[in-house]
Amino acid sequence: MAVHEHPHRSSGFHLPSFRRAGAAARSGSAVVATDTHIARAYVLASLRLLTGFVFLWAFLDKTFGFGYATPSGKGWIDGGSPTKGFLSSVAAGPMESTFHTWAGDTWADWLFMLGLLGVGLALTAGVALRLAAVAGTAMMALMWMAEWPPAKHLSDGSVSMSTNPFADYHLIYAVVLIALAVVAAGDTLGLGRLWARLPFVRTNGWLR
């Protein structure tokens, strides 16, 4: 009996398609990369909002005296000075006498409070993050110098209680501000994209 071969009939055995497998792997990698990007964007947006709240709350508490860092009745609107207590208590560092001179000055109070408000609003809204980073970093640098972590002893000889010769929370806040501006963290959960499309922002990149 003759056996007829059928060249077009499948034997039922197939080698794996490396092309399809590769495409599927690339698709899966793209999904993972997209999910990671989204998660990163939301984490940075959350960090931006929390940092913005820190600055805004400091402004509000010092203005109205909510009883946290600023006692009730000692707020800015009650005639209190937002800078006098902090700057007059500086007891170490190369700018000690300078800070004592600035303590309670009207220009220092206004500049400090406008800085807190401006940085807080910018971070919360997700706009002008580059400008906020510059202003906020300058504020943090001055406050770092006022506390002067390198000093083991204060000017009166007492122990400073400094826990680190360089890094403290002021530097951390400064780095956070710079990082949020670099990654455009205002584009997620913020008005960053809308802000960037405004004509005066497009022509002045430093406002981004």
GROMACS .gro file of C-alpha atoms in nm:
model
  208
    1MET     CA    1   0.000   0.000   0.000
    2ALA     CA    2   0.143   0.332  -0.101
    3VAL     CA    3   0.198   0.597   0.155
    4HIS     CA    4   0.139   0.949   0.026
    5GLU     CA    5   0.329   1.236   0.180
    6HIS     CA    6   0.143   1.563   0.237
    7PRO     CA    7   0.407   1.836   0.240
    8HIS     CA    8   0.164   2.104   0.359
    9ARG     CA    9   0.024   1.910   0.654
   10SER     CA   10   0.160   2.010   0.994
   11SER     CA   11   0.327   1.742   1.199
   12GLY     CA   12   0.185   1.897   1.516
   13PHE     CA   13   0.527   1.994   1.649
   14HIS     CA   14   0.638   2.359   1.648
   15LEU     CA   15   0.957   2.522   1.756
   16PRO     CA   16   0.898   2.822   1.980
   17SER     CA   17   0.871   3.155   1.803
   18PHE     CA   18   1.155   3.363   1.938
   19ARG     CA   19   1.017   3.666   1.757
   20ARG     CA   20   0.683   3.641   1.935
   21ALA     CA   21   0.853   3.568   2.268
   22GLY     CA   22   1.081   3.865   2.224
   23ALA     CA   23   0.790   4.093   2.138
   24ALA     CA   24   0.598   3.971   2.442
   25ALA     CA   25   0.900   4.027   2.667
   26ARG     CA   26   0.946   4.377   2.531
   27SER     CA   27   0.577   4.449   2.583
   28GLY     CA   28   0.596   4.325   2.940
   29SER     CA   29   0.906   4.534   3.006
   30ALA     CA   30   0.730   4.840   2.865
   31VAL     CA   31   0.435   4.785   3.099
   32VAL     CA   32   0.667   4.746   3.399
   33ALA     CA   33   0.860   5.059   3.298
   34THR     CA   34   0.536   5.255   3.258
   35ASP     CA   35   0.407   5.139   3.596
   36THR     CA   36   0.738   5.229   3.758
   37HIS     CA   37   0.732   5.574   3.597
   38ILE     CA   38   0.378   5.636   3.719
   39ALA     CA   39   0.460   5.518   4.071
   40ARG     CA   40   0.769   5.740   4.078
   41ALA     CA   41   0.567   6.040   3.961
   42TYR     CA   42   0.310   5.993   4.237
   43VAL     CA   43   0.575   5.941   4.505
   44LEU     CA   44   0.750   6.263   4.403
   45ALA     CA   45   0.418   6.447   4.386
   46SER     CA   46   0.339   6.329   4.739
   47LEU     CA   47   0.679   6.446   4.857
   48ARG     CA   48   0.614   6.783   4.692
   49LEU     CA   49   0.278   6.826   4.861
   50LEU     CA   50   0.408   6.727   5.204
   51THR     CA   51   0.703   6.963   5.175
   52GLY     CA   52   0.472   7.239   5.058
   53PHE     CA   53   0.254   7.183   5.364
   54VAL     CA   54   0.558   7.217   5.589
   55PHE     CA   55   0.633   7.562   5.447
   56LEU     CA   56   0.271   7.673   5.437
   57TRP     CA   57   0.203   7.560   5.794
   58ALA     CA   58   0.511   7.742   5.917
   59PHE     CA   59   0.377   8.058   5.753
   60LEU     CA   60   0.028   8.017   5.895
   61ASP     CA   61   0.143   7.929   6.247
   62LYS     CA   62   0.383   8.222   6.262
   63THR     CA   63   0.116   8.454   6.122
   64PHE     CA   64  -0.178   8.356   6.342
   65GLY     CA   65  -0.014   8.188   6.642
   66PHE     CA   66  -0.190   7.852   6.639
   67GLY     CA   67  -0.005   7.739   6.949
   68TYR     CA   68   0.248   7.507   6.786
   69ALA     CA   69   0.586   7.673   6.725
   70THR     CA   70   0.422   8.012   6.782
   71PRO     CA   71   0.221   8.061   7.104
   72SER     CA   72  -0.133   8.191   7.083
   73GLY     CA   73  -0.139   8.570   7.087
   74LYS     CA   74   0.223   8.592   6.966
   75GLY     CA   75   0.151   8.567   6.594
   76TRP     CA   76   0.263   8.815   6.332
   77ILE     CA   77  -0.083   8.971   6.318
   78ASP     CA   78  -0.068   9.023   6.695
   79GLY     CA   79   0.252   9.225   6.667
   80GLY     CA   80   0.494   8.938   6.717
   81SER     CA   81   0.810   8.903   6.511
   82PRO     CA   82   0.860   8.582   6.309
   83THR     CA   83   1.239   8.620   6.318
   84LYS     CA   84   1.323   8.779   6.653
   85GLY     CA   85   1.303   8.468   6.869
   86PHE     CA   86   1.500   8.245   6.635
   87LEU     CA   87   1.769   8.489   6.524
   88SER     CA   88   1.825   8.644   6.865
   89SER     CA   89   1.890   8.297   7.008
   90VAL     CA   90   2.168   8.212   6.762
   91ALA     CA   91   2.463   8.113   6.979
   92ALA     CA   92   2.724   7.974   6.741
   93GLY     CA   93   2.872   8.019   6.399
   94PRO     CA   94   3.046   8.294   6.202
   95MET     CA   95   2.724   8.496   6.151
   96GLU     CA   96   2.608   8.499   6.514
   97SER     CA   97   2.639   8.876   6.561
   98THR     CA   98   2.491   8.944   6.217
   99PHE     CA   99   2.184   8.736   6.291
  100HIS     CA  100   2.141   8.917   6.623
  101THR     CA  101   2.141   9.245   6.433
  102TRP     CA  102   1.878   9.119   6.187
  103ALA     CA  103   1.650   8.974   6.457
  104GLY     CA  104   1.311   9.142   6.454
  105ASP     CA  105   1.389   9.385   6.171
  106THR     CA  106   1.084   9.459   5.957
  107TRP     CA  107   1.262   9.373   5.632
  108ALA     CA  108   1.379   9.039   5.776
  109ASP     CA  109   1.027   8.951   5.896
  110TRP     CA  110   0.870   9.031   5.560
  111LEU     CA  111   1.137   8.856   5.355
  112PHE     CA  112   1.119   8.545   5.572
  113MET     CA  113   0.740   8.526   5.571
  114LEU     CA  114   0.709   8.593   5.198
  115GLY     CA  115   0.966   8.320   5.140
  116LEU     CA  116   0.768   8.069   5.345
  117LEU     CA  117   0.443   8.162   5.171
  118GLY     CA  118   0.589   8.170   4.821
  119VAL     CA  119   0.772   7.838   4.848
  120GLY     CA  120   0.472   7.676   5.015
  121LEU     CA  121   0.226   7.790   4.748
  122ALA     CA  122   0.460   7.699   4.463
  123LEU     CA  123   0.513   7.346   4.595
  124THR     CA  124   0.147   7.290   4.672
  125ALA     CA  125   0.034   7.408   4.328
  126GLY     CA  126   0.328   7.249   4.146
  127VAL     CA  127   0.431   7.570   3.969
  128ALA     CA  128   0.750   7.780   3.958
  129LEU     CA  129   0.944   7.497   4.121
  130ARG     CA  130   1.280   7.625   3.996
  131LEU     CA  131   1.225   7.964   4.154
  132ALA     CA  132   1.098   7.796   4.470
  133ALA     CA  133   1.407   7.577   4.480
  134VAL     CA  134   1.639   7.878   4.462
  135ALA     CA  135   1.447   8.078   4.724
  136GLY     CA  136   1.396   7.780   4.953
  137THR     CA  137   1.760   7.670   4.930
  138ALA     CA  138   1.875   8.022   5.022
  139MET     CA  139   1.643   8.018   5.325
  140MET     CA  140   1.761   7.675   5.433
  141ALA     CA  141   2.126   7.776   5.393
  142LEU     CA  142   2.078   8.077   5.621
  143MET     CA  143   1.892   7.870   5.879
  144TRP     CA  144   2.166   7.606   5.863
  145MET     CA  145   2.424   7.877   5.935
  146ALA     CA  146   2.209   8.006   6.221
  147GLU     CA  147   2.207   7.665   6.390
  148TRP     CA  148   2.565   7.589   6.280
  149PRO     CA  149   2.582   7.209   6.318
  150PRO     CA  150   2.968   7.198   6.307
  151ALA     CA  151   2.989   7.363   6.650
  152LYS     CA  152   3.035   7.123   6.941
  153HIS     CA  153   3.007   7.410   7.185
  154LEU     CA  154   2.811   7.733   7.184
  155SER     CA  155   2.970   8.075   7.225
  156ASP     CA  156   2.912   8.061   7.602
  157GLY     CA  157   3.101   7.732   7.627
  158SER     CA  158   2.801   7.506   7.682
  159VAL     CA  159   2.752   7.189   7.478
  160SER     CA  160   2.570   7.259   7.152
  161MET     CA  161   2.398   6.918   7.140
  162SER     CA  162   2.467   6.900   6.768
  163THR     CA  163   2.428   6.542   6.643
  164ASN     CA  164   2.610   6.581   6.312
  165PRO     CA  165   2.900   6.803   6.202
  166PHE     CA  166   2.744   6.884   5.865
  167ALA     CA  167   2.409   6.735   5.764
  168ASP     CA  168   2.082   6.841   5.923
  169TYR     CA  169   1.720   6.878   5.817
  170HIS     CA  170   1.781   7.216   5.653
  171LEU     CA  171   2.016   7.055   5.402
  172ILE     CA  172   1.769   6.772   5.345
  173TYR     CA  173   1.493   7.022   5.265
  174ALA     CA  174   1.725   7.207   5.026
  175VAL     CA  175   1.810   6.888   4.837
  176VAL     CA  176   1.440   6.793   4.823
  177LEU     CA  177   1.351   7.133   4.676
  178ILE     CA  178   1.620   7.103   4.410
  179ALA     CA  179   1.522   6.746   4.324
  180LEU     CA  180   1.153   6.835   4.287
  181ALA     CA  181   1.242   7.115   4.048
  182VAL     CA  182   1.479   6.898   3.843
  183VAL     CA  183   1.223   6.620   3.787
  184ALA     CA  184   0.932   6.862   3.727
  185ALA     CA  185   0.734   6.709   4.012
  186GLY     CA  186   0.453   6.958   3.959
  187ASP     CA  187   0.332   6.775   3.648
  188THR     CA  188   0.159   6.511   3.861
  189LEU     CA  189  -0.114   6.614   4.106
  190GLY     CA  190  -0.029   6.972   4.027
  191LEU     CA  191  -0.060   7.253   3.773
  192GLY     CA  192   0.292   7.208   3.635
  193ARG     CA  193   0.193   7.118   3.277
  194LEU     CA  194  -0.059   7.401   3.253
  195TRP     CA  195   0.191   7.644   3.402
  196ALA     CA  196   0.461   7.537   3.154
  197ARG     CA  197   0.231   7.614   2.859
  198LEU     CA  198   0.182   7.977   2.958
  199PRO     CA  199   0.356   8.213   2.711
  200PHE     CA  200   0.560   8.403   2.970
  201VAL     CA  201   0.680   8.075   3.123
  202ARG     CA  202   0.778   7.933   2.784
  203THR     CA  203   0.991   8.240   2.714
  204ASN     CA  204   1.139   8.245   3.065
  205GLY     CA  205   1.251   7.892   3.145
  206TRP     CA  206   1.369   7.989   3.493
  207LEU     CA  207   1.002   8.027   3.588
  208ARG     CA  208   0.933   7.662   3.507
   0.00000   0.00000   0.00000
